[in-house]
């Protein structure tokens, strides 16, 4: 894992994530993030967003993901950050099947 | 439909191909196909500006994925002072979609440890759909045409 950028501080990211979860609950169950190099070596922040089963229904998914991305983009000014931003989504029922440690609640 | 639209339709089909538990192969191909839908949309738009139609296929081969990503990174953080806010937002939607889909496509094609969920894939295909819609709205704007040129010649 890389250290946060000069522009984005870990404390700012944590605060924005907590606010996003509070704002978007119950659709958003939790959000985790990691700063790393992406596939082509650019610095990036990866958000893992666990959604409720209801929020991941196709009828609602696009609206929910746009709210998540818009909220965090504005709070953290992501487009002007030196970190590229990537969002991953999963529902609780999908994680129950896939059982990936990276998506397990801490 | 043109190639880019066909690819987007195919990505949607692959993501929903198995009604119950989706096959990882279907989800991986859906992600990759969504990326190439956006890639071909932009390349087709760019080479469409070339007057001689018989030379467009050759010109299309000059586009490099890495260079297109770097041009998109620059576009995503550009200020575009004095330009229409709607056009700027639309262009940044396209640039961000290209950047993100390229990353997800690499993971889907090359990361053996990756386990995809349909929610992930459907949300990423939505990025491509949004890019198509945004591009349609802004394609004649000067900043959109500047972006097409940057995709080809960005240093």
Tab-separated table of C-alpha atoms in Angstrom:
chain	number	residue	atom	x	y	z
A	1	UNK	CA	0.000	0.000	0.000
A	2	UNK	CA	1.233	3.494	-0.833
A	3	UNK	CA	0.999	6.524	1.389
A	4	UNK	CA	-1.742	9.032	0.658
A	5	UNK	CA	-0.827	11.868	-1.662
A	6	UNK	CA	0.135	15.351	-0.630
A	7	UNK	CA	-3.258	16.482	-1.810
A	8	UNK	CA	-5.332	13.734	-0.191
A	9	UNK	CA	-4.609	12.968	3.458
A	10	UNK	CA	-5.601	9.703	5.078
A	11	UNK	CA	-7.639	11.540	7.699
A	12	UNK	CA	-9.565	13.429	5.006
A	13	UNK	CA	-10.293	10.199	3.170
A	14	UNK	CA	-11.477	8.456	6.327
A	15	UNK	CA	-13.722	11.382	7.194
A	16	UNK	CA	-15.238	11.540	3.705
A	17	UNK	CA	-15.853	7.804	3.666
A	18	UNK	CA	-17.583	7.916	7.050
A	19	UNK	CA	-19.757	10.801	5.881
A	20	UNK	CA	-20.626	8.946	2.681
A	21	UNK	CA	-21.742	5.862	4.577
A	22	UNK	CA	-23.794	7.999	6.966
A	23	UNK	CA	-25.381	9.896	4.078
A	24	UNK	CA	-26.091	6.849	1.932
A	25	UNK	CA	-27.126	4.281	4.506
A	26	UNK	CA	-28.885	1.805	4.250
A	27	UNK	CA	-27.970	1.456	0.555
A	28	UNK	CA	-24.277	1.648	1.388
A	29	UNK	CA	-23.268	-0.728	4.172
A	30	UNK	CA	-19.600	0.178	4.333
A	31	UNK	CA	-16.780	1.588	2.201
A	32	UNK	CA	-13.140	0.642	2.362
A	33	UNK	CA	-10.285	2.225	0.469
A	34	UNK	CA	-6.737	1.432	-0.545
A	35	UNK	CA	-4.079	3.565	-2.211
A	36	UNK	CA	-1.914	1.669	-4.673
A	37	UNK	CA	-0.464	1.786	-8.152
A	38	UNK	CA	-2.926	0.873	-10.847
A	39	UNK	CA	-2.262	-1.584	-13.652
A	40	UNK	CA	-0.197	0.908	-15.640
A	41	UNK	CA	1.682	2.342	-12.655
A	42	UNK	CA	-0.354	5.463	-11.936
A	43	UNK	CA	-1.130	6.253	-8.301
A	44	UNK	CA	-4.731	5.456	-7.521
A	45	UNK	CA	-7.298	5.122	-4.788
A	46	UNK	CA	-9.550	2.075	-4.900
A	47	UNK	CA	-12.876	2.184	-3.096
A	48	UNK	CA	-14.663	-1.043	-2.193
A	49	UNK	CA	-18.320	-0.288	-1.629
A	50	UNK	CA	-20.557	-2.900	-0.024
A	51	UNK	CA	-24.164	-2.355	-1.019
A	52	UNK	CA	-27.364	-3.693	0.439
A	53	UNK	CA	-29.110	-6.305	-1.672
A	54	UNK	CA	-31.868	-3.828	-2.412
A	55	UNK	CA	-29.427	-1.139	-3.616
A	56	UNK	CA	-27.742	-3.592	-5.973
A	57	UNK	CA	-30.973	-4.366	-7.838
A	58	UNK	CA	-30.597	-3.226	-11.445
A	59	UNK	CA	-33.482	-0.810	-11.105
A	60	UNK	CA	-31.576	1.077	-8.417
A	61	UNK	CA	-27.899	0.298	-8.950
A	62	UNK	CA	-26.947	3.092	-11.356
A	63	UNK	CA	-28.571	5.750	-9.206
A	64	UNK	CA	-26.879	4.475	-6.045
A	65	UNK	CA	-23.410	4.210	-7.588
A	66	UNK	CA	-23.691	7.699	-9.039
A	67	UNK	CA	-24.556	9.051	-5.593
A	68	UNK	CA	-21.570	7.290	-4.045
A	69	UNK	CA	-19.137	8.506	-6.690
A	70	UNK	CA	-20.538	12.022	-6.769
A	71	UNK	CA	-20.399	12.315	-2.982
A	72	UNK	CA	-16.810	11.135	-2.653
A	73	UNK	CA	-15.644	13.011	-5.748
A	74	UNK	CA	-16.956	16.284	-4.380
A	75	UNK	CA	-15.778	15.721	-0.809
A	76	UNK	CA	-12.282	14.716	-1.873
A	77	UNK	CA	-12.055	16.722	-5.085
A	78	UNK	CA	-11.028	13.520	-6.817
A	79	UNK	CA	-10.858	14.907	-10.337
A	80	UNK	CA	-8.154	17.340	-9.252
A	81	UNK	CA	-6.310	14.844	-7.088
A	82	UNK	CA	-3.080	13.246	-8.241
A	83	UNK	CA	-4.740	9.910	-7.498
A	84	UNK	CA	-6.926	8.198	-10.051
A	85	UNK	CA	-10.093	6.834	-8.489
A	86	UNK	CA	-11.645	3.421	-9.013
A	87	UNK	CA	-14.894	2.172	-7.491
A	88	UNK	CA	-15.843	-1.467	-6.949
A	89	UNK	CA	-19.280	-2.587	-5.817
A	90	UNK	CA	-20.663	-5.767	-4.384
A	91	UNK	CA	-23.892	-6.793	-2.692
A	92	UNK	CA	-24.104	-8.684	0.574
A	93	UNK	CA	-25.606	-11.720	-1.118
A	94	UNK	CA	-22.831	-11.779	-3.742
A	95	UNK	CA	-20.185	-11.680	-1.027
A	96	UNK	CA	-21.964	-14.520	0.783
A	97	UNK	CA	-21.330	-16.625	-2.321
A	98	UNK	CA	-17.873	-15.339	-3.288
A	99	UNK	CA	-16.523	-15.154	0.290
A	100	UNK	CA	-13.534	-12.996	-0.572
A	101	UNK	CA	-11.415	-11.889	2.407
A	102	UNK	CA	-10.877	-8.463	0.856
A	103	UNK	CA	-14.626	-7.950	0.996
A	104	UNK	CA	-15.162	-9.309	4.510
A	105	UNK	CA	-16.274	-6.839	7.113
A	106	UNK	CA	-13.490	-6.055	9.573
B	1	UNK	CA	-25.637	-0.100	-35.141
B	2	UNK	CA	-21.931	0.593	-35.456
B	3	UNK	CA	-19.127	-1.456	-33.891
B	4	UNK	CA	-18.973	0.568	-30.672
B	5	UNK	CA	-22.710	0.293	-30.076
B	6	UNK	CA	-22.649	-3.415	-30.889
B	7	UNK	CA	-19.884	-3.938	-28.346
B	8	UNK	CA	-21.813	-2.090	-25.665
B	9	UNK	CA	-24.887	-4.208	-26.390
B	10	UNK	CA	-22.722	-7.336	-26.225
B	11	UNK	CA	-21.224	-6.275	-22.886
B	12	UNK	CA	-24.716	-5.910	-21.455
B	13	UNK	CA	-25.682	-9.313	-22.854
B	14	UNK	CA	-22.624	-11.036	-21.358
B	15	UNK	CA	-23.169	-9.482	-17.927
B	16	UNK	CA	-26.693	-10.913	-17.797
B	17	UNK	CA	-26.138	-14.110	-19.799
B	18	UNK	CA	-26.541	-16.478	-16.852
B	19	UNK	CA	-29.632	-15.652	-14.843
B	20	UNK	CA	-28.488	-17.216	-11.582
B	21	UNK	CA	-24.833	-17.523	-10.702
B	22	UNK	CA	-22.873	-15.768	-13.464
B	23	UNK	CA	-19.826	-17.421	-14.984
B	24	UNK	CA	-16.601	-15.551	-14.310
B	25	UNK	CA	-15.745	-15.851	-17.991
B	26	UNK	CA	-18.949	-14.041	-18.968
B	27	UNK	CA	-18.315	-11.255	-16.466
B	28	UNK	CA	-14.678	-10.848	-17.497
B	29	UNK	CA	-15.559	-10.665	-21.173
B	30	UNK	CA	-18.333	-8.172	-20.372
B	31	UNK	CA	-15.861	-5.811	-18.698
B	32	UNK	CA	-13.352	-6.089	-21.496
B	33	UNK	CA	-16.056	-5.570	-24.111
B	34	UNK	CA	-17.378	-2.475	-22.334
B	35	UNK	CA	-13.894	-0.962	-22.438
B	36	UNK	CA	-13.517	-1.679	-26.125
B	37	UNK	CA	-16.950	-0.187	-26.780
B	38	UNK	CA	-15.711	3.160	-25.433
B	39	UNK	CA	-12.338	2.769	-27.126
B	40	UNK	CA	-13.927	2.190	-30.535
B	41	UNK	CA	-16.465	4.958	-29.993
B	42	UNK	CA	-13.690	7.499	-29.490
B	43	UNK	CA	-11.432	6.201	-32.234
B	44	UNK	CA	-14.302	6.131	-34.733
B	45	UNK	CA	-15.240	9.682	-33.817
B	46	UNK	CA	-11.661	10.837	-34.183
B	47	UNK	CA	-10.940	9.207	-37.514
B	48	UNK	CA	-14.335	10.306	-38.800
B	49	UNK	CA	-12.820	13.783	-38.941
B	50	UNK	CA	-10.328	12.580	-41.537
B	51	UNK	CA	-11.624	13.623	-44.922
B	52	UNK	CA	-10.467	10.582	-46.895
B	53	UNK	CA	-12.587	7.647	-45.718
B	54	UNK	CA	-10.272	5.083	-47.355
B	55	UNK	CA	-7.452	6.156	-44.978
B	56	UNK	CA	-9.437	6.069	-41.743
B	57	UNK	CA	-8.756	2.415	-40.846
B	58	UNK	CA	-5.018	3.005	-41.125
B	59	UNK	CA	-5.288	6.140	-38.995
B	60	UNK	CA	-7.287	4.225	-36.376
B	61	UNK	CA	-4.329	1.902	-35.850
B	62	UNK	CA	-2.233	4.867	-34.673
B	63	UNK	CA	-4.258	5.196	-31.457
B	64	UNK	CA	-2.425	3.798	-28.429
B	65	UNK	CA	-4.268	2.779	-25.279
B	66	UNK	CA	-1.653	4.183	-22.896
B	67	UNK	CA	-1.489	7.505	-24.655
B	68	UNK	CA	-5.287	7.693	-24.633
B	69	UNK	CA	-5.279	7.083	-20.899
B	70	UNK	CA	-2.742	9.859	-20.276
B	71	UNK	CA	-4.761	12.270	-22.412
B	72	UNK	CA	-7.845	11.307	-20.416
B	73	UNK	CA	-6.024	11.922	-17.118
B	74	UNK	CA	-5.083	15.399	-18.279
B	75	UNK	CA	-8.659	16.068	-19.413
B	76	UNK	CA	-10.157	14.853	-16.134
B	77	UNK	CA	-8.276	17.489	-14.137
B	78	UNK	CA	-8.331	20.322	-16.690
B	79	UNK	CA	-10.128	23.569	-15.787
B	80	UNK	CA	-11.639	24.529	-19.187
B	81	UNK	CA	-12.298	28.109	-18.076
B	82	UNK	CA	-15.050	29.819	-20.026
B	83	UNK	CA	-16.480	26.605	-21.448
B	84	UNK	CA	-20.020	25.373	-20.920
B	85	UNK	CA	-20.305	23.612	-17.554
B	86	UNK	CA	-22.468	20.923	-19.123
B	87	UNK	CA	-19.918	20.260	-21.853
B	88	UNK	CA	-17.086	20.100	-19.337
B	89	UNK	CA	-19.024	17.698	-17.102
B	90	UNK	CA	-19.865	15.535	-20.097
B	91	UNK	CA	-16.271	15.433	-21.289
B	92	UNK	CA	-14.998	14.531	-17.817
B	93	UNK	CA	-17.561	11.733	-17.655
B	94	UNK	CA	-16.120	10.328	-20.884
B	95	UNK	CA	-12.500	10.741	-19.743
B	96	UNK	CA	-13.141	9.130	-16.352
B	97	UNK	CA	-15.024	6.256	-17.959
B	98	UNK	CA	-12.099	5.598	-20.293
B	99	UNK	CA	-9.575	5.640	-17.424
B	100	UNK	CA	-11.638	3.377	-15.178
B	101	UNK	CA	-12.728	0.909	-17.817
B	102	UNK	CA	-9.158	0.533	-19.024
B	103	UNK	CA	-8.075	-0.430	-15.516
B	104	UNK	CA	-10.953	-2.852	-15.022
B	105	UNK	CA	-10.341	-4.343	-18.443
B	106	UNK	CA	-6.713	-5.072	-17.532
B	107	UNK	CA	-7.810	-6.765	-14.324
B	108	UNK	CA	-10.523	-8.741	-16.088
B	109	UNK	CA	-8.193	-9.920	-18.829
B	110	UNK	CA	-4.992	-10.555	-16.872
B	111	UNK	CA	-5.586	-10.911	-13.109
B	112	UNK	CA	-6.152	-14.624	-12.471
B	113	UNK	CA	-7.042	-14.011	-8.824
B	114	UNK	CA	-9.889	-11.630	-9.648
B	115	UNK	CA	-13.389	-12.721	-8.648
B	116	UNK	CA	-16.051	-10.486	-10.136
B	117	UNK	CA	-19.584	-9.918	-8.919
B	118	UNK	CA	-22.348	-9.005	-11.331
B	119	UNK	CA	-22.944	-5.786	-9.404
B	120	UNK	CA	-19.376	-4.709	-10.146
B	121	UNK	CA	-19.699	-5.485	-13.822
B	122	UNK	CA	-23.111	-3.906	-14.323
B	123	UNK	CA	-21.905	-0.727	-12.615
B	124	UNK	CA	-18.852	-0.604	-14.890
B	125	UNK	CA	-20.938	-1.158	-18.017
B	126	UNK	CA	-23.051	1.766	-16.809
B	127	UNK	CA	-19.870	3.863	-16.984
B	128	UNK	CA	-19.619	2.962	-20.652
B	129	UNK	CA	-23.298	3.733	-21.256
B	130	UNK	CA	-22.883	7.102	-19.551
B	131	UNK	CA	-19.837	7.803	-21.699
B	132	UNK	CA	-21.851	7.078	-24.853
B	133	UNK	CA	-24.689	9.356	-23.725
B	134	UNK	CA	-22.342	12.146	-22.669
B	135	UNK	CA	-20.349	11.906	-25.864
B	136	UNK	CA	-23.486	12.146	-27.951
B	137	UNK	CA	-24.360	15.394	-26.185
B	138	UNK	CA	-20.936	17.038	-26.473
B	139	UNK	CA	-19.365	15.576	-29.610
B	140	UNK	CA	-19.539	18.834	-31.536
B	141	UNK	CA	-18.112	20.983	-28.749
B	142	UNK	CA	-14.622	22.344	-29.308
B	143	UNK	CA	-13.288	20.797	-26.102
B	144	UNK	CA	-14.598	17.403	-27.202
B	145	UNK	CA	-12.853	17.701	-30.541
B	146	UNK	CA	-9.665	18.837	-28.777
B	147	UNK	CA	-9.918	15.701	-26.628
B	148	UNK	CA	-10.131	13.477	-29.698
B	149	UNK	CA	-6.958	15.050	-31.047
B	150	UNK	CA	-5.224	14.664	-27.665
B	151	UNK	CA	-6.092	10.955	-27.647
B	152	UNK	CA	-3.966	10.594	-30.758
B	153	UNK	CA	-1.069	12.968	-30.160
B	154	UNK	CA	-0.780	13.365	-26.370
B	155	UNK	CA	2.840	13.446	-25.151
